[in-house]
GROMACS .gro file of N, CA and C in nm:
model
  417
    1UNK      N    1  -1.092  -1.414   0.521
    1UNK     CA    2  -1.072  -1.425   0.378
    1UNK      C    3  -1.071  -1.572   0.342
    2UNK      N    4  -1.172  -1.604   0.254
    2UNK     CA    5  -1.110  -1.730   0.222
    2UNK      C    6  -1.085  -1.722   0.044
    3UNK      N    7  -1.099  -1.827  -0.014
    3UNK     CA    8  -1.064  -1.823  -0.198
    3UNK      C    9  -1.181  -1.754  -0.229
    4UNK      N   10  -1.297  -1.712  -0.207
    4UNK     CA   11  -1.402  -1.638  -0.273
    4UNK      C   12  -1.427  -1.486  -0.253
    5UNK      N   13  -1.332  -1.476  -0.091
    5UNK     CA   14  -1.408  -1.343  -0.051
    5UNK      C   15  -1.261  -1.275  -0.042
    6UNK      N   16  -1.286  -1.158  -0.012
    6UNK     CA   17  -1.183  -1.053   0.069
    6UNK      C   18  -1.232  -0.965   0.148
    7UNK      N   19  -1.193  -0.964   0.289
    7UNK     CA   20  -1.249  -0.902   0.409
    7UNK      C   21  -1.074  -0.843   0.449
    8UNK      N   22  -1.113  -0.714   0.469
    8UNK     CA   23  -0.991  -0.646   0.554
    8UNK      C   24  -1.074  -0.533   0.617
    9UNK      N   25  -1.060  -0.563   0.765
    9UNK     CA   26  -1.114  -0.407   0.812
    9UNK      C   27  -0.989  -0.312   0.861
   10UNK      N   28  -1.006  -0.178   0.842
   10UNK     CA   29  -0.864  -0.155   0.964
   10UNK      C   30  -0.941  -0.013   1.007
   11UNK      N   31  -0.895   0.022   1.129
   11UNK     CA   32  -0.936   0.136   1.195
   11UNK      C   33  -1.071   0.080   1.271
   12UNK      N   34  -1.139   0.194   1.351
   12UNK     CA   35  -1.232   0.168   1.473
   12UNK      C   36  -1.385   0.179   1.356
   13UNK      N   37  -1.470   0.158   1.423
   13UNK     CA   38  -1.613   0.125   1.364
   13UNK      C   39  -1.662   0.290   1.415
   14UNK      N   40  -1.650   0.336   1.284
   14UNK     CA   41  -1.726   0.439   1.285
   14UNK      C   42  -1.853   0.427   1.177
   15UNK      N   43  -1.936   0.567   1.165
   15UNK     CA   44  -2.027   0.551   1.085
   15UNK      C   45  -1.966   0.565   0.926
   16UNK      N   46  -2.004   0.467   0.863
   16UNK     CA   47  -1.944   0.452   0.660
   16UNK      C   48  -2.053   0.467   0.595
   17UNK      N   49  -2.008   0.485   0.474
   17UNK     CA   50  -2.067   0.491   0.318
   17UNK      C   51  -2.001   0.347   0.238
   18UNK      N   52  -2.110   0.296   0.175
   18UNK     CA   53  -2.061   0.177   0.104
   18UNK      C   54  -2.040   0.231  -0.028
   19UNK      N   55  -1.920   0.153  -0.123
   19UNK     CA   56  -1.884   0.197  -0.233
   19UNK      C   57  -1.920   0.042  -0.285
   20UNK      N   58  -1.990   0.044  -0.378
   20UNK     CA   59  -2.062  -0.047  -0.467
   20UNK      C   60  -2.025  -0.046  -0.599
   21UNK      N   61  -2.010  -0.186  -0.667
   21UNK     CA   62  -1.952  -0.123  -0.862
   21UNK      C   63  -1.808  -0.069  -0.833
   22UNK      N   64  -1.713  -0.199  -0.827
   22UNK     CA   65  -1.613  -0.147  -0.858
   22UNK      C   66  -1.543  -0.261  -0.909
   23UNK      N   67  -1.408  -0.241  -0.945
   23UNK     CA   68  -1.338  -0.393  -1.036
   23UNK      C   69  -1.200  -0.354  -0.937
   24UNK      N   70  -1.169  -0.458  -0.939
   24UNK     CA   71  -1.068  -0.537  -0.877
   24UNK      C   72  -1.024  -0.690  -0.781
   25UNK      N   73  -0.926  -0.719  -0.770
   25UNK     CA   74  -0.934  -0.893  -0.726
   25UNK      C   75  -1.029  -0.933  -0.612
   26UNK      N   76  -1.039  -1.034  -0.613
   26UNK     CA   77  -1.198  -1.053  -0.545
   26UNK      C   78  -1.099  -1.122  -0.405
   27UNK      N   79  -1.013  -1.135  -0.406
   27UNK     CA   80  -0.930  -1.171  -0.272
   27UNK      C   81  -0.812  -1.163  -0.289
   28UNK      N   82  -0.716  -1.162  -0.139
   28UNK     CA   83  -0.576  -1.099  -0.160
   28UNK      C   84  -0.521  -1.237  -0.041
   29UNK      N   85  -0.555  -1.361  -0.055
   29UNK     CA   86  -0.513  -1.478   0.021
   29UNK      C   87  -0.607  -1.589   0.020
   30UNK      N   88  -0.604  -1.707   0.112
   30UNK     CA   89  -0.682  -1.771   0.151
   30UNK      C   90  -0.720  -1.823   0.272
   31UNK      N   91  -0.647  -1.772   0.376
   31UNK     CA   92  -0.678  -1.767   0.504
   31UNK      C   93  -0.817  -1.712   0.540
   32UNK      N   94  -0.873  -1.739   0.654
   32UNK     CA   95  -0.964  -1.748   0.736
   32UNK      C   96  -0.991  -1.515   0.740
   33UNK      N   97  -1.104  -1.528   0.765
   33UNK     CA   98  -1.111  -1.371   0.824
   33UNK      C   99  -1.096  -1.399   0.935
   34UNK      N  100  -0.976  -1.314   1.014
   34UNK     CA  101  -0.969  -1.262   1.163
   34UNK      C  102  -0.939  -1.121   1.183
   35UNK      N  103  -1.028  -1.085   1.279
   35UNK     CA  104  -1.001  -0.929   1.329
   35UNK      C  105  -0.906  -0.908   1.377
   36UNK      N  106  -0.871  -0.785   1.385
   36UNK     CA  107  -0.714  -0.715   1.459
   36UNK      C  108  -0.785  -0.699   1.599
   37UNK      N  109  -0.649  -0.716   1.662
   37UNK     CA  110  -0.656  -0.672   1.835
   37UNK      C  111  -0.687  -0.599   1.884
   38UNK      N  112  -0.600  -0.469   1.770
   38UNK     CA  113  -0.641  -0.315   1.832
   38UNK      C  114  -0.603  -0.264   1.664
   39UNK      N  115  -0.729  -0.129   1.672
   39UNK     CA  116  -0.743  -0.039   1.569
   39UNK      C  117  -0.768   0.084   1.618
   40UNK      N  118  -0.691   0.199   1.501
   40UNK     CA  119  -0.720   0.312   1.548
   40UNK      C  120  -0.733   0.384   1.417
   41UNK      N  121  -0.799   0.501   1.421
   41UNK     CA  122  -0.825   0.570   1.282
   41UNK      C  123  -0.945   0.542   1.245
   42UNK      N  124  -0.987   0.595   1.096
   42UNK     CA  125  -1.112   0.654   1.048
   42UNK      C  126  -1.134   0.490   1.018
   43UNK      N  127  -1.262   0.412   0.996
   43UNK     CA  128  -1.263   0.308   0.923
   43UNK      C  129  -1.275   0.284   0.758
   44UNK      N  130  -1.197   0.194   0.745
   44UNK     CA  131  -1.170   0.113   0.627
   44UNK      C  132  -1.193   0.011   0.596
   45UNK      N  133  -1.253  -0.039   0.501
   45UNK     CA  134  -1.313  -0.212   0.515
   45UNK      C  135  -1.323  -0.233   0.355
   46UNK      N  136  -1.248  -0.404   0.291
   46UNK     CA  137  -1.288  -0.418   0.183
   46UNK      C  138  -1.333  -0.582   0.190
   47UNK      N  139  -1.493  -0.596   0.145
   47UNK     CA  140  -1.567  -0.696   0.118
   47UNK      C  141  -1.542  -0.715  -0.008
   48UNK      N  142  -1.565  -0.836  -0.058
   48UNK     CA  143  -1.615  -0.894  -0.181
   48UNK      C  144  -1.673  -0.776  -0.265
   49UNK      N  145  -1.780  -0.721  -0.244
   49UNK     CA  146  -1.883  -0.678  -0.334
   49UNK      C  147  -1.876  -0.553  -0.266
   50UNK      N  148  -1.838  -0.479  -0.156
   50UNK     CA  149  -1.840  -0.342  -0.165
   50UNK      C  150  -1.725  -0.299  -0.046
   51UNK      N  151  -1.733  -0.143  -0.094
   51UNK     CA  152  -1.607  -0.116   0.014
   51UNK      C  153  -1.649  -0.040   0.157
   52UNK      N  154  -1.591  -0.047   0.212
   52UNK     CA  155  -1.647   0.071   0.342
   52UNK      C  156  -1.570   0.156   0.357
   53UNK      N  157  -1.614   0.322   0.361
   53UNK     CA  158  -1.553   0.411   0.408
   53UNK      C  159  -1.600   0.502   0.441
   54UNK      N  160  -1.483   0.581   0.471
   54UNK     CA  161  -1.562   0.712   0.614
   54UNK      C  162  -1.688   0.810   0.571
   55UNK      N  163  -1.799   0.798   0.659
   55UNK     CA  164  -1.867   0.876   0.572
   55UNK      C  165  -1.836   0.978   0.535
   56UNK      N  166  -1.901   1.065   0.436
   56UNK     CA  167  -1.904   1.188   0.415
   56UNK      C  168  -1.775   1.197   0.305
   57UNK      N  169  -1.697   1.047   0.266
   57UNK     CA  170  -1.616   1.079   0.190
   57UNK      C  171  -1.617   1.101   0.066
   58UNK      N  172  -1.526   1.224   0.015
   58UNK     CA  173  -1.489   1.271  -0.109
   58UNK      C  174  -1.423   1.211  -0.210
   59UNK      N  175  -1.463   1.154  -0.348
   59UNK     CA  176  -1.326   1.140  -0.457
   59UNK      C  177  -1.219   1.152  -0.420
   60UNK      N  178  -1.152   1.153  -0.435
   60UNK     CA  179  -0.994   1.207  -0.448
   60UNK      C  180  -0.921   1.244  -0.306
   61UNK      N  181  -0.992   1.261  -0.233
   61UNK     CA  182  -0.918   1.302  -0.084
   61UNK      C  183  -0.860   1.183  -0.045
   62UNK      N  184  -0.716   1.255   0.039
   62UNK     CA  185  -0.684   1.130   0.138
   62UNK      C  186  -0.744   1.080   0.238
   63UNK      N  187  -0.727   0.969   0.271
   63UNK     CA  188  -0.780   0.894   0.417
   63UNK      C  189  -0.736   0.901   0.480
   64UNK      N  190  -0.761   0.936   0.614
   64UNK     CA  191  -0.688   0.970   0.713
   64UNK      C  192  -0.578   0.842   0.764
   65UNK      N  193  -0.482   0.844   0.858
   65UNK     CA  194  -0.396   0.720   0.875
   65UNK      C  195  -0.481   0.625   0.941
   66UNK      N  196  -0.524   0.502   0.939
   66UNK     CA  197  -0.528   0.411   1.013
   66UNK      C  198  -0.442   0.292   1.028
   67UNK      N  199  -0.505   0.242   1.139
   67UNK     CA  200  -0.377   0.113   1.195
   67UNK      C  201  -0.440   0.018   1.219
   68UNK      N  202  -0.447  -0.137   1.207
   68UNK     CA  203  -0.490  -0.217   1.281
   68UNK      C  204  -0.387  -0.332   1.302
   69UNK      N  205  -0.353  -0.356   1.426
   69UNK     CA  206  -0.252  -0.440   1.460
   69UNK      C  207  -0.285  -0.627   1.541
   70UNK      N  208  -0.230  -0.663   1.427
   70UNK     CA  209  -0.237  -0.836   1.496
   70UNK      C  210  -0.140  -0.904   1.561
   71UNK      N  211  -0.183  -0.941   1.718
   71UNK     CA  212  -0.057  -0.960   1.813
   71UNK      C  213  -0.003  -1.132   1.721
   72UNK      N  214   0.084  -1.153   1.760
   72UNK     CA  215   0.162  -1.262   1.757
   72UNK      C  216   0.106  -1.348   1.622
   73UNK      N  217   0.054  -1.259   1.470
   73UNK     CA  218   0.039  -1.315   1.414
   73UNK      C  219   0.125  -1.252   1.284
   74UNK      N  220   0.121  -1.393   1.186
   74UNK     CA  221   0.199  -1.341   1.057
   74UNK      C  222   0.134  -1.275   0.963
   75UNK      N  223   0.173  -1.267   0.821
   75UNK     CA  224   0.105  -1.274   0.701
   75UNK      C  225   0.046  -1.448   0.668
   76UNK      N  226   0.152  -1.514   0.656
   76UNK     CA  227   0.123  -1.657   0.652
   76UNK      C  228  -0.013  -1.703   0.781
   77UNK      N  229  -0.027  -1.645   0.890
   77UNK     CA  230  -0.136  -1.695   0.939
   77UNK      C  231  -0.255  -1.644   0.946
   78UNK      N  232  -0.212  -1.512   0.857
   78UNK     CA  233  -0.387  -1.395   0.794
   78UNK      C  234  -0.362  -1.544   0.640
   79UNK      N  235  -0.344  -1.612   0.615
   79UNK     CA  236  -0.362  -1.603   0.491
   79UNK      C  237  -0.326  -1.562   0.370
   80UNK      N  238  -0.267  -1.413   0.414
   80UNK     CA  239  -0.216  -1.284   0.288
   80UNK      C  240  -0.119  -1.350   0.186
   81UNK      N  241  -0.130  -1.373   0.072
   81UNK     CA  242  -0.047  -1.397  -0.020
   81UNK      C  243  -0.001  -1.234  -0.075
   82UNK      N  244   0.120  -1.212  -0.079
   82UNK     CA  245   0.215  -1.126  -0.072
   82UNK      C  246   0.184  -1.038  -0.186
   83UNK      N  247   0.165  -0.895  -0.228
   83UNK     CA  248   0.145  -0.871  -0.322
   83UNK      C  249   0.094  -0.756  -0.362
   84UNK      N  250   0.033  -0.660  -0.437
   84UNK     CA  251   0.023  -0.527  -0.431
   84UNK      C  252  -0.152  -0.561  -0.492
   85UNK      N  253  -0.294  -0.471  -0.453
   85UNK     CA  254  -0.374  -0.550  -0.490
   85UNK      C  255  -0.458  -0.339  -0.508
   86UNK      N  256  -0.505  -0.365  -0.604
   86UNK     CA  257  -0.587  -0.225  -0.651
   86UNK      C  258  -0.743  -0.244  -0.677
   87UNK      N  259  -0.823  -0.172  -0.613
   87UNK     CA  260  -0.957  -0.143  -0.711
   87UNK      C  261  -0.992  -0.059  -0.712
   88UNK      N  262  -1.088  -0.049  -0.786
   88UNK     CA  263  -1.080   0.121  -0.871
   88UNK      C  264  -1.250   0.100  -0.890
   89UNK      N  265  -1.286   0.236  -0.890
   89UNK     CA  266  -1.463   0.314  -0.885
   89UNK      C  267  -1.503   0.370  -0.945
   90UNK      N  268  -1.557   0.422  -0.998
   90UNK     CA  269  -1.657   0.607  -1.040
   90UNK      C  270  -1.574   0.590  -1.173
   91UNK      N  271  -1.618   0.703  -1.252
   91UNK     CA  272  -1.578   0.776  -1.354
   91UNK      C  273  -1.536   0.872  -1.365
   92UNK      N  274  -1.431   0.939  -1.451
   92UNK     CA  275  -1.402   1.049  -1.478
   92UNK      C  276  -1.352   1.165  -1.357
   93UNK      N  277  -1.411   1.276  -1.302
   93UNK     CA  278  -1.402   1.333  -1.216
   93UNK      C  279  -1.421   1.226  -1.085
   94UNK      N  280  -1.519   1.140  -1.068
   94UNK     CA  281  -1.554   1.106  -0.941
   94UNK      C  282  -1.473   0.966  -0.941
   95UNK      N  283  -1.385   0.894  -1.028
   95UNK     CA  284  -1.283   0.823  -1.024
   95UNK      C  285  -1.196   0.789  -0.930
   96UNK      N  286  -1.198   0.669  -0.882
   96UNK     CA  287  -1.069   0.646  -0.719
   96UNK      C  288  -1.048   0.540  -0.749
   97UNK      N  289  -0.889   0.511  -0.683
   97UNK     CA  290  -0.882   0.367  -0.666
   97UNK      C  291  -0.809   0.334  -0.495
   98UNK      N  292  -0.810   0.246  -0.482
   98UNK     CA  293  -0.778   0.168  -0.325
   98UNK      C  294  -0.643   0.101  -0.364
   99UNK      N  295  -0.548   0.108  -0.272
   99UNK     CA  296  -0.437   0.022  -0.296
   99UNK      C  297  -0.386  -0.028  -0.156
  100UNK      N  298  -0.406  -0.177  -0.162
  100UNK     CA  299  -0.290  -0.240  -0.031
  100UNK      C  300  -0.207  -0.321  -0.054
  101UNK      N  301  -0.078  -0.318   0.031
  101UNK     CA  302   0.025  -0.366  -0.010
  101UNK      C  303   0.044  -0.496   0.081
  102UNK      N  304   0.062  -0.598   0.019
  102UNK     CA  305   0.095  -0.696   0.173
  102UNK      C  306   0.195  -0.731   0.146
  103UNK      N  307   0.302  -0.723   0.220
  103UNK     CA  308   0.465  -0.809   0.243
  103UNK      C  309   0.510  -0.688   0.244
  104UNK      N  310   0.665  -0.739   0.200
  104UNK     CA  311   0.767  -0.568   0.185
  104UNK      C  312   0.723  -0.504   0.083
  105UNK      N  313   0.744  -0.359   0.087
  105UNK     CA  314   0.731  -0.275  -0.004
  105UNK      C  315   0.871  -0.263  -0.098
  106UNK      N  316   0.825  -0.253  -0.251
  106UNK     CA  317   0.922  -0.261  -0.311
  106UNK      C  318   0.938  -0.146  -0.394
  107UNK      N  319   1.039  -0.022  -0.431
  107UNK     CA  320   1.079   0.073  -0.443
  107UNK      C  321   1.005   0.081  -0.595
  108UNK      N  322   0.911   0.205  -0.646
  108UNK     CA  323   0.903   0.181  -0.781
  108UNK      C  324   1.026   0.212  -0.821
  109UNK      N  325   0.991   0.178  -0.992
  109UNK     CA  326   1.115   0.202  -1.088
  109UNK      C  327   1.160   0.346  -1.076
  110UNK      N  328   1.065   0.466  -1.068
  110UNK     CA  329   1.149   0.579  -1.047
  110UNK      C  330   1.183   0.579  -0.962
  111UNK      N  331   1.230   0.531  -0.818
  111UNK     CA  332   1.253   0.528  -0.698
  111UNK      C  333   1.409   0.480  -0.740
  112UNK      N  334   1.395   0.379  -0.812
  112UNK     CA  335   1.518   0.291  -0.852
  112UNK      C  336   1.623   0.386  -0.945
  113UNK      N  337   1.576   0.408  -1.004
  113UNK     CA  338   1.623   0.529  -1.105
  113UNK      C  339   1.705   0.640  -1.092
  114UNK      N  340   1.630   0.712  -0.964
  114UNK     CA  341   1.684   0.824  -0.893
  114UNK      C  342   1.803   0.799  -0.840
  115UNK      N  343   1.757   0.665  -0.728
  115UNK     CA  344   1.883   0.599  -0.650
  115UNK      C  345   2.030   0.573  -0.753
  116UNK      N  346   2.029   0.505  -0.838
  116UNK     CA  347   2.120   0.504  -0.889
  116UNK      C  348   2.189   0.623  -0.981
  117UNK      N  349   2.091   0.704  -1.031
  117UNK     CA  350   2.145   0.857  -1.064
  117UNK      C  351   2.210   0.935  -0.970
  118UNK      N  352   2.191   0.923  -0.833
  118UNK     CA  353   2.238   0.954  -0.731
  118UNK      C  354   2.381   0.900  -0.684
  119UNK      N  355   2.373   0.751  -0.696
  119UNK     CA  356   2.516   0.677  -0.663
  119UNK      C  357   2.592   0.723  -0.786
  120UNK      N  358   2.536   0.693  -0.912
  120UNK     CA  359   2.653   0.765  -1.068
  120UNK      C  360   2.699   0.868  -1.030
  121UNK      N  361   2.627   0.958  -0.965
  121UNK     CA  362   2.666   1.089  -0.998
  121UNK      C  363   2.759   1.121  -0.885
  122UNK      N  364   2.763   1.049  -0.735
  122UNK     CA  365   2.826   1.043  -0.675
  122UNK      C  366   2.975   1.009  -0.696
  123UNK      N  367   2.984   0.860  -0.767
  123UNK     CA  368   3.105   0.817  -0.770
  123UNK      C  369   3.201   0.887  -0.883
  124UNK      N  370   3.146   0.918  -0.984
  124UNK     CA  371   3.155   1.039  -1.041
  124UNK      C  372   3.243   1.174  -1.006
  125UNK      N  373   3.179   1.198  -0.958
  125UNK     CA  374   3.253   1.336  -0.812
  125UNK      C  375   3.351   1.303  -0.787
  126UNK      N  376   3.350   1.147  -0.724
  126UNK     CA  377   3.457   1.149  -0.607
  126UNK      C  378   3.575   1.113  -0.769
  127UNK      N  379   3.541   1.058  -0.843
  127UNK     CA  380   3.609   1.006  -0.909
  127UNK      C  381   3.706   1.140  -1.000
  128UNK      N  382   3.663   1.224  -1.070
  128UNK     CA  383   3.685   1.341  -1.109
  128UNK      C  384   3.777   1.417  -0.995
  129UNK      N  385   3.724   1.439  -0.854
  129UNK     CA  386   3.832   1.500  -0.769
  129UNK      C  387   3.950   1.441  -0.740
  130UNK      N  388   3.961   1.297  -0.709
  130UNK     CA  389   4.068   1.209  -0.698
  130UNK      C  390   4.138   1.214  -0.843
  131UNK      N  391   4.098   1.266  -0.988
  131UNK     CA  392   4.195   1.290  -1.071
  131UNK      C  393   4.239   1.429  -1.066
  132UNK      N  394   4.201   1.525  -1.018
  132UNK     CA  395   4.195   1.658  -1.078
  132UNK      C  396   4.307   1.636  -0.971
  133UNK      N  397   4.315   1.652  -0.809
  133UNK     CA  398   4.406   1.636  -0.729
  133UNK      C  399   4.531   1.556  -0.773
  134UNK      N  400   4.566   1.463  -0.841
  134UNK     CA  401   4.666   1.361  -0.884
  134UNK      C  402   4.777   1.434  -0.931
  135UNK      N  403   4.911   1.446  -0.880
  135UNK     CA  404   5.055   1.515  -0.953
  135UNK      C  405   5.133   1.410  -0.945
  136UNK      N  406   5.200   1.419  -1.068
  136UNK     CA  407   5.291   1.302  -1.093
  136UNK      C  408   5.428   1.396  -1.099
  137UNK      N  409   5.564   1.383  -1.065
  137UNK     CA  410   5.640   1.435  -1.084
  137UNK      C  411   5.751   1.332  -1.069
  138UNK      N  412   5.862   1.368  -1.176
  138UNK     CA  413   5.954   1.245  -1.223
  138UNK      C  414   6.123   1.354  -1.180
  139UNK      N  415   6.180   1.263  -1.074
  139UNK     CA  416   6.344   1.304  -1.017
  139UNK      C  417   6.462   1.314  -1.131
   0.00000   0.00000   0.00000
């Protein structure tokens, strides 16, 4: 990867279909392209100008899991500037988009939402039983 391009492969080199015509950031760092050590799974690949994927693939289906792992390296030494990065294809019915995440993953807002509807409603409980239990009685 450098400032012009974006190269990510992950998974083994199988036979692909290129996806051509699509919008999204034209790179996700500025580090150097380097390959992973070891990959496993269907392949995945995003160039500059087109994407790679498994042949025979469908709209809307999932991709199967892949992995590709870099020994003794960081994000800081891929380059990866940290960040959530989307592009998107087709129209209408035949419509997709790609999403990778680099750094930590951060909980969406309904994720956030729930969680704390969960702790309210918790302390709540406890709070309500610790009164309902409470007797005061005067000698």
């Amino acid at each position: 990867m450098d400032s012009s391009t974006a190269r990510l492969f992950i998974g083994q080199a199988f036979e692909t279909d290129l996806v051509i015509g699509f919008t999204g950031p034209t790179n996700f760092g500025t580090g150097p392209f380097k390959g992973a050590n070891s990959e496993t799974g269907v392949r995945v690949g995003i160039f500059t100008n087109y994407f790679e994927l498994p042949s025979g693939y469908v709209s809307g289906t999932a991709l199967q899991t892949s992995t590709a792992t870099w020994n003794a390296t960081s994000f800081a030494d891929l380059g990866l500037t940290t960040g959530t990065y989307t592009w998107s294809w087709g129209n209408e019915a035949s419509a997709d988009t790609f999403t990778i995440r680099v750094g930590a993953v951060v909980p969406e807002p309904a994720t956030w939402a729930m969680m704390l509807i969960g702790f309210g409603s918790v302390g709540f409980a406890m709070r309500r039983r610790s009164a309902v239990g409470t007797t005061v009685s005067h000698a």
